mmCIF file of C-alpha atoms and ligand atoms in Angstrom:
data_model
loop_
_atom_site.group_PDB
_atom_site.id
_atom_site.type_symbol
_atom_site.label_atom_id
_atom_site.label_comp_id
_atom_site.label_asym_id
_atom_site.label_seq_id
_atom_site.Cartn_x
_atom_site.Cartn_y
_atom_site.Cartn_z
ATOM 1 C CA MET A 1 82.592 -76.821 111.096
ATOM 2 C CA GLY A 2 83.138 -73.846 113.628
ATOM 3 C CA ARG A 3 86.059 -72.014 112.850
ATOM 4 C CA ARG A 4 84.929 -70.346 109.673
ATOM 5 C CA THR A 5 81.986 -68.893 107.892
ATOM 6 C CA ALA A 6 79.425 -71.607 106.647
ATOM 7 C CA TRP A 7 78.814 -71.726 102.412
ATOM 8 C CA VAL A 8 75.174 -72.209 102.247
ATOM 9 C CA GLY A 9 74.933 -72.107 98.472
ATOM 10 C CA THR A 10 72.054 -73.465 95.572
ATOM 11 C CA SER A 11 72.906 -74.074 91.986
ATOM 12 C CA TRP A 12 68.974 -73.841 90.496
ATOM 13 C CA LYS A 13 70.097 -75.928 87.748
ATOM 14 C CA MET A 14 68.140 -75.757 84.523
ATOM 15 C CA ASN A 15 64.940 -74.727 86.371
ATOM 16 C CA LYS A 16 63.306 -71.359 86.473
ATOM 17 C CA GLY A 17 62.848 -69.286 83.551
ATOM 18 C CA PRO A 18 63.735 -65.198 84.044
ATOM 19 C CA ALA A 19 60.700 -64.114 85.361
ATOM 20 C CA GLU A 20 60.511 -66.907 88.328
ATOM 21 C CA ALA A 21 63.950 -66.440 88.761
ATOM 22 C CA VAL A 22 63.474 -62.583 89.507
ATOM 23 C CA ALA A 23 60.708 -63.798 91.621
ATOM 24 C CA ALA A 24 62.656 -65.326 93.273
ATOM 25 C CA ALA A 25 65.617 -63.286 93.682
ATOM 26 C CA ARG A 26 63.617 -60.650 95.317
ATOM 27 C CA ALA A 27 62.628 -63.010 97.754
ATOM 28 C CA LEU A 28 65.780 -63.454 98.399
ATOM 29 C CA ALA A 29 66.407 -60.109 98.692
ATOM 30 C CA GLU A 30 64.191 -59.397 101.890
ATOM 31 C CA LEU A 31 65.713 -62.734 103.975
ATOM 32 C CA SER A 32 67.644 -61.307 107.014
ATOM 33 C CA ILE A 33 70.986 -63.140 107.084
ATOM 34 C CA PRO A 34 72.460 -64.732 110.439
ATOM 35 C CA PRO A 35 75.691 -63.706 110.849
ATOM 36 C CA HIS A 36 79.051 -66.304 109.989
ATOM 37 C CA VAL A 37 76.607 -67.976 106.765
ATOM 38 C CA GLN A 38 77.429 -66.935 103.144
ATOM 39 C CA PRO A 39 74.701 -67.646 100.730
ATOM 40 C CA PHE A 40 75.535 -67.489 97.249
ATOM 41 C CA VAL A 41 72.702 -68.946 94.621
ATOM 42 C CA VAL A 42 73.437 -70.095 91.063
ATOM 43 C CA PRO A 43 70.846 -69.355 88.412
ATOM 44 C CA PRO A 44 71.066 -70.205 85.024
ATOM 45 C CA PHE A 45 72.596 -67.733 82.375
ATOM 46 C CA THR A 46 68.834 -66.511 81.097
ATOM 47 C CA SER A 47 68.403 -64.607 84.140
ATOM 48 C CA LEU A 48 72.068 -64.479 85.829
ATOM 49 C CA LYS A 49 72.557 -60.156 84.636
ATOM 50 C CA ASP A 50 69.035 -59.722 86.760
ATOM 51 C CA VAL A 51 69.641 -61.959 90.252
ATOM 52 C CA CYS A 52 72.697 -60.111 90.383
ATOM 53 C CA SER A 53 71.472 -56.728 89.847
ATOM 54 C CA ILE A 54 68.527 -57.652 92.493
ATOM 55 C CA LEU A 55 70.770 -59.083 95.283
ATOM 56 C CA ARG A 56 73.776 -56.396 94.393
ATOM 57 C CA ASP A 57 73.790 -55.081 98.071
ATOM 58 C CA LYS A 58 72.638 -57.883 99.988
ATOM 59 C CA ASN A 59 74.975 -60.638 101.522
ATOM 60 C CA ILE A 60 73.954 -63.255 98.905
ATOM 61 C CA LEU A 61 77.341 -64.014 96.395
ATOM 62 C CA VAL A 62 75.808 -65.160 93.209
ATOM 63 C CA GLY A 63 77.195 -67.221 90.363
ATOM 64 C CA ALA A 64 77.332 -69.226 87.065
ATOM 65 C CA GLN A 65 76.719 -72.254 86.232
ATOM 66 C CA ASN A 66 79.254 -72.625 83.832
ATOM 67 C CA MET A 67 81.191 -70.384 81.470
ATOM 68 C CA HIS A 68 84.387 -71.499 78.638
ATOM 69 C CA TRP A 69 87.925 -69.990 79.586
ATOM 70 C CA GLU A 70 88.670 -68.329 76.561
ATOM 71 C CA ASN A 71 87.200 -64.444 76.810
ATOM 72 C CA ALA A 72 85.719 -63.918 72.789
ATOM 73 C CA GLY A 73 85.967 -66.263 69.831
ATOM 74 C CA ALA A 74 84.156 -68.553 67.583
ATOM 75 C CA TRP A 75 82.760 -70.365 70.293
ATOM 76 C CA THR A 76 79.140 -71.641 69.495
ATOM 77 C CA GLY A 77 77.392 -71.493 72.861
ATOM 78 C CA GLU A 78 79.247 -70.543 75.004
ATOM 79 C CA VAL A 79 80.195 -67.731 77.670
ATOM 80 C CA SER A 80 82.840 -66.674 78.823
ATOM 81 C CA PRO A 81 84.674 -65.190 82.129
ATOM 82 C CA PRO A 82 84.222 -61.275 81.218
ATOM 83 C CA MET A 83 80.793 -62.240 80.152
ATOM 84 C CA VAL A 84 79.908 -63.636 83.226
ATOM 85 C CA LYS A 85 82.293 -60.742 85.118
ATOM 86 C CA GLU A 86 80.279 -57.496 83.078
ATOM 87 C CA CYS A 87 77.438 -59.122 84.959
ATOM 88 C CA GLY A 88 78.244 -59.398 88.227
ATOM 89 C CA ALA A 89 78.443 -62.615 88.877
ATOM 90 C CA ALA A 90 80.846 -63.663 92.110
ATOM 91 C CA LEU A 91 81.605 -66.687 91.178
ATOM 92 C CA VAL A 92 81.312 -69.408 88.915
ATOM 93 C CA GLU A 93 80.830 -72.658 89.420
ATOM 94 C CA LEU A 94 83.100 -75.747 87.830
ATOM 95 C CA GLY A 95 83.118 -79.402 86.960
ATOM 96 C CA HIS A 96 80.003 -79.949 88.570
ATOM 97 C CA SER A 97 79.164 -83.909 87.755
ATOM 98 C CA GLU A 98 76.452 -83.271 85.236
ATOM 99 C CA ARG A 99 78.773 -81.316 82.830
ATOM 100 C CA ARG A 100 81.683 -83.868 83.431
ATOM 101 C CA THR A 101 78.774 -87.060 82.213
ATOM 102 C CA TYR A 102 76.802 -85.198 79.688
ATOM 103 C CA PHE A 103 79.013 -82.604 78.128
ATOM 104 C CA GLY A 104 82.342 -83.873 78.258
ATOM 105 C CA GLU A 105 83.683 -81.880 81.015
ATOM 106 C CA THR A 106 87.021 -83.163 82.080
ATOM 107 C CA ASP A 107 89.267 -81.938 84.784
ATOM 108 C CA GLN A 108 91.867 -80.747 82.284
ATOM 109 C CA THR A 109 88.824 -78.563 80.751
ATOM 110 C CA VAL A 110 88.039 -77.635 84.554
ATOM 111 C CA ASN A 111 91.845 -76.293 85.019
ATOM 112 C CA LEU A 112 91.185 -73.747 81.993
ATOM 113 C CA LYS A 113 88.413 -72.460 83.668
ATOM 114 C CA VAL A 114 89.622 -72.111 87.252
ATOM 115 C CA LEU A 115 92.327 -70.047 85.909
ATOM 116 C CA ALA A 116 90.300 -68.042 83.634
ATOM 117 C CA ALA A 117 88.625 -67.737 86.652
ATOM 118 C CA LEU A 118 91.117 -66.335 88.898
ATOM 119 C CA LYS A 119 91.918 -64.170 85.805
ATOM 120 C CA TYR A 120 89.172 -62.177 85.807
ATOM 121 C CA GLY A 121 88.416 -62.101 89.596
ATOM 122 C CA LEU A 122 85.427 -64.651 89.743
ATOM 123 C CA LYS A 123 85.851 -67.374 92.644
ATOM 124 C CA PRO A 124 86.017 -70.479 91.105
ATOM 125 C CA LEU A 125 83.600 -73.275 92.584
ATOM 126 C CA ILE A 126 85.154 -76.578 92.105
ATOM 127 C CA CYS A 127 82.694 -79.447 92.026
ATOM 128 C CA ILE A 128 84.368 -82.856 92.119
ATOM 129 C CA GLY A 129 83.132 -86.336 93.534
ATOM 130 C CA ASP A 130 83.708 -90.624 92.837
ATOM 131 C CA THR A 131 81.044 -92.261 90.550
ATOM 132 C CA GLN A 132 79.162 -94.974 92.166
ATOM 133 C CA GLU A 133 81.819 -97.462 90.414
ATOM 134 C CA GLU A 134 85.094 -95.865 92.210
ATOM 135 C CA TYR A 135 83.418 -95.748 95.145
ATOM 136 C CA ALA A 136 82.474 -99.278 95.058
ATOM 137 C CA PHE A 137 85.984 -99.932 94.303
ATOM 138 C CA ASN A 138 86.902 -98.043 97.358
ATOM 139 C CA VAL A 139 88.893 -95.475 95.005
ATOM 140 C CA THR A 140 87.384 -92.290 96.062
ATOM 141 C CA ASN A 141 90.302 -90.973 97.733
ATOM 142 C CA GLU A 142 92.767 -91.170 94.744
ATOM 143 C CA VAL A 143 89.914 -89.409 93.408
ATOM 144 C CA LEU A 144 89.187 -86.687 95.136
ATOM 145 C CA ALA A 145 93.826 -86.046 95.057
ATOM 146 C CA ARG A 146 93.928 -86.413 91.267
ATOM 147 C CA GLN A 147 90.147 -83.753 90.231
ATOM 148 C CA VAL A 148 91.829 -81.591 93.353
ATOM 149 C CA LYS A 149 95.144 -81.857 92.031
ATOM 150 C CA ILE A 150 94.374 -81.112 88.467
ATOM 151 C CA ALA A 151 91.798 -78.271 88.564
ATOM 152 C CA LEU A 152 94.362 -76.590 90.715
ATOM 153 C CA HIS A 153 97.367 -76.844 88.607
ATOM 154 C CA GLY A 154 99.097 -73.414 87.866
ATOM 155 C CA VAL A 155 97.387 -72.053 90.388
ATOM 156 C CA LYS A 156 99.452 -69.294 91.587
ATOM 157 C CA ALA A 157 99.809 -69.288 95.682
ATOM 158 C CA HIS A 158 98.272 -65.474 96.362
ATOM 159 C CA GLU A 159 95.164 -66.921 94.472
ATOM 160 C CA PHE A 160 94.155 -69.644 96.598
ATOM 161 C CA GLU A 161 92.425 -67.720 98.575
ATOM 162 C CA ASN A 162 89.934 -67.028 95.851
ATOM 163 C CA ILE A 163 89.040 -70.793 95.495
ATOM 164 C CA LEU A 164 85.656 -73.250 96.896
ATOM 165 C CA LEU A 165 85.563 -76.489 96.717
ATOM 166 C CA ALA A 166 82.339 -78.778 97.290
ATOM 167 C CA TYR A 167 82.965 -82.745 97.266
ATOM 168 C CA GLU A 168 79.981 -83.828 95.992
ATOM 169 C CA PRO A 169 79.482 -87.244 95.434
ATOM 170 C CA VAL A 170 78.047 -88.409 92.183
ATOM 171 C CA TRP A 171 76.055 -91.155 93.964
ATOM 172 C CA ALA A 172 74.196 -88.532 96.153
ATOM 173 C CA ILE A 173 73.570 -86.197 93.749
ATOM 174 C CA GLY A 174 70.103 -86.116 92.197
ATOM 175 C CA GLU A 175 66.393 -87.936 92.995
ATOM 176 C CA LYS A 176 68.224 -91.478 92.911
ATOM 177 C CA GLY A 177 71.101 -90.312 95.129
ATOM 178 C CA ARG A 178 71.668 -91.549 97.628
ATOM 179 C CA PRO A 179 72.859 -89.850 100.718
ATOM 180 C CA ALA A 180 76.522 -89.810 101.721
ATOM 181 C CA GLU A 181 76.938 -90.544 105.513
ATOM 182 C CA ALA A 182 78.837 -87.764 107.780
ATOM 183 C CA ASP A 183 82.127 -90.134 109.050
ATOM 184 C CA PHE A 184 82.279 -91.019 105.852
ATOM 185 C CA VAL A 185 81.548 -87.460 104.690
ATOM 186 C CA GLN A 186 83.903 -85.851 107.272
ATOM 187 C CA ASN A 187 87.050 -88.889 105.488
ATOM 188 C CA CYS A 188 87.036 -87.731 102.844
ATOM 189 C CA HIS A 189 86.801 -83.697 103.298
ATOM 190 C CA GLU A 190 90.196 -84.822 105.830
ATOM 191 C CA GLN A 191 91.719 -86.358 102.861
ATOM 192 C CA VAL A 192 91.030 -83.279 100.848
ATOM 193 C CA ARG A 193 92.098 -80.809 102.609
ATOM 194 C CA GLN A 194 95.686 -82.882 102.402
ATOM 195 C CA THR A 195 95.902 -82.043 99.227
ATOM 196 C CA LEU A 196 94.985 -78.630 99.381
ATOM 197 C CA ILE A 197 97.805 -78.464 102.820
ATOM 198 C CA GLU A 198 100.354 -80.414 100.093
ATOM 199 C CA LEU A 199 99.385 -77.377 97.040
ATOM 200 C CA ALA A 200 99.103 -74.615 99.268
ATOM 201 C CA GLY A 201 100.536 -74.981 102.845
ATOM 202 C CA GLU A 202 98.806 -75.500 105.940
ATOM 203 C CA GLU A 203 97.901 -72.611 106.315
ATOM 204 C CA THR A 204 96.196 -71.159 102.855
ATOM 205 C CA ALA A 205 94.762 -74.802 103.427
ATOM 206 C CA GLU A 206 92.970 -74.559 106.270
ATOM 207 C CA ARG A 207 91.302 -70.877 105.091
ATOM 208 C CA ILE A 208 89.975 -72.971 101.855
ATOM 209 C CA PRO A 209 86.221 -73.789 102.275
ATOM 210 C CA VAL A 210 84.855 -77.290 100.972
ATOM 211 C CA LEU A 211 81.158 -77.505 100.666
ATOM 212 C CA TYR A 212 79.498 -80.161 100.638
ATOM 213 C CA GLY A 213 76.721 -81.694 98.306
ATOM 214 C CA GLY A 214 74.583 -84.399 97.546
ATOM 215 C CA SER A 215 71.111 -84.925 98.134
ATOM 216 C CA VAL A 216 71.175 -81.804 101.067
ATOM 217 C CA ASN A 217 67.726 -81.415 102.923
ATOM 218 C CA LEU A 218 66.829 -79.627 105.365
ATOM 219 C CA GLU A 219 67.032 -82.930 108.300
ATOM 220 C CA ASN A 220 70.844 -83.361 106.845
ATOM 221 C CA ALA A 221 72.309 -80.026 106.521
ATOM 222 C CA PRO A 222 73.270 -79.302 110.233
ATOM 223 C CA HIS A 223 75.063 -82.509 110.639
ATOM 224 C CA TYR A 224 76.815 -82.184 107.608
ATOM 225 C CA ALA A 225 77.539 -78.680 108.155
ATOM 226 C CA ALA A 226 78.603 -79.506 112.068
ATOM 227 C CA LEU A 227 81.860 -81.862 110.911
ATOM 228 C CA PRO A 228 84.850 -80.192 111.246
ATOM 229 C CA ASP A 229 86.634 -79.887 107.812
ATOM 230 C CA VAL A 230 83.253 -79.373 105.838
ATOM 231 C CA ASP A 231 82.852 -75.300 105.247
ATOM 232 C CA GLY A 232 79.023 -75.641 104.455
ATOM 233 C CA VAL A 233 76.091 -77.064 102.078
ATOM 234 C CA PHE A 234 75.546 -76.850 98.118
ATOM 235 C CA VAL A 235 71.922 -77.571 97.981
ATOM 236 C CA GLY A 236 70.053 -78.814 94.485
ATOM 237 C CA ARG A 237 66.685 -79.896 94.995
ATOM 238 C CA ALA A 238 65.790 -78.989 98.085
ATOM 239 C CA ALA A 239 66.557 -75.020 98.315
ATOM 240 C CA TRP A 240 64.952 -74.866 94.883
ATOM 241 C CA PRO A 241 62.023 -72.548 96.500
ATOM 242 C CA VAL A 242 63.442 -69.986 98.420
ATOM 243 C CA ALA A 243 61.318 -71.329 101.665
ATOM 244 C CA GLY A 244 63.545 -74.395 101.675
ATOM 245 C CA PHE A 245 66.767 -72.311 101.228
ATOM 246 C CA LYS A 246 65.565 -70.172 104.001
ATOM 247 C CA ALA A 247 65.383 -72.871 106.021
ATOM 248 C CA ILE A 248 68.511 -74.582 105.386
ATOM 249 C CA ILE A 249 69.969 -70.983 106.126
ATOM 250 C CA GLU A 250 68.412 -71.131 109.398
ATOM 251 C CA SER A 251 69.193 -74.926 110.425
ATOM 252 C CA ILE A 252 73.226 -74.272 110.228
ATOM 253 C CA ALA A 253 73.590 -70.989 111.404
ATOM 254 C CA THR A 254 71.458 -72.537 115.085
HETATM 255 P P1 PGA B 301 70.507 -82.574 94.582
HETATM 256 O O1 PGA B 301 71.897 -81.703 94.136
HETATM 257 O O2 PGA B 301 70.808 -81.656 96.369
HETATM 258 O O3 PGA B 301 69.027 -82.340 94.246
HETATM 259 O O4 PGA B 301 71.089 -84.004 95.340
HETATM 260 C C1 PGA B 301 73.123 -81.260 94.427
HETATM 261 C C2 PGA B 301 73.970 -81.087 93.584
HETATM 262 O O5 PGA B 301 74.389 -81.002 92.262
HETATM 263 O O6 PGA B 301 74.524 -80.311 93.243
#
């Protein structure tokens, strides 16, 4: 990594009710954040506003796990960009594989959401990743290029610097996930960087953080983060306890 800030984030997914989330946010607020590390946390909607206010003046960004692309309307069960913004969130996670697999998220809806996020001044954290089948047929690079190109379709030149990407192989995520080899990860990130160069030019592409996620833990986090085209890690299970998140932040800083 070296040349850029190291991003270290965690999505709590469907964990921590309001009381537990507030307690975790208060513990996060006590952490001292090493220089050149940018932590962020992505709580469930039910505690987004509380976590945002607890961390408002801290160097930990807060994000939502999803949102709709319209700003209001008859969309039962959905949350809009202005609602996320009003809660105080700085970023919004879009296109996580669990959303794509179980809730019908597509490259096209991710694109609509990316454009909406940018319009409302939210940083989109766009998750991309190959399935086990795509990996087995050796089309990972093609899949990632397609996902990146569709997600960023219509993004204006000056907006690219607000984008965050996370490469998360679907086969590496969760309890049954298999952590990816470092060489493979570096190669994928290099390919993603090439696609970004095509879309945004070299200078801008170099500034877009591309995080790695999928069974990241305390042992492998510093190895992934040290790869030349990896700008940090996006962590699930290993960072749900605040102590786990803290340890990973420290492991990357040293
Ligand atoms: P995991 O989740 O670290 O528990 O594999 C990663 C993710 O889904 O972002």
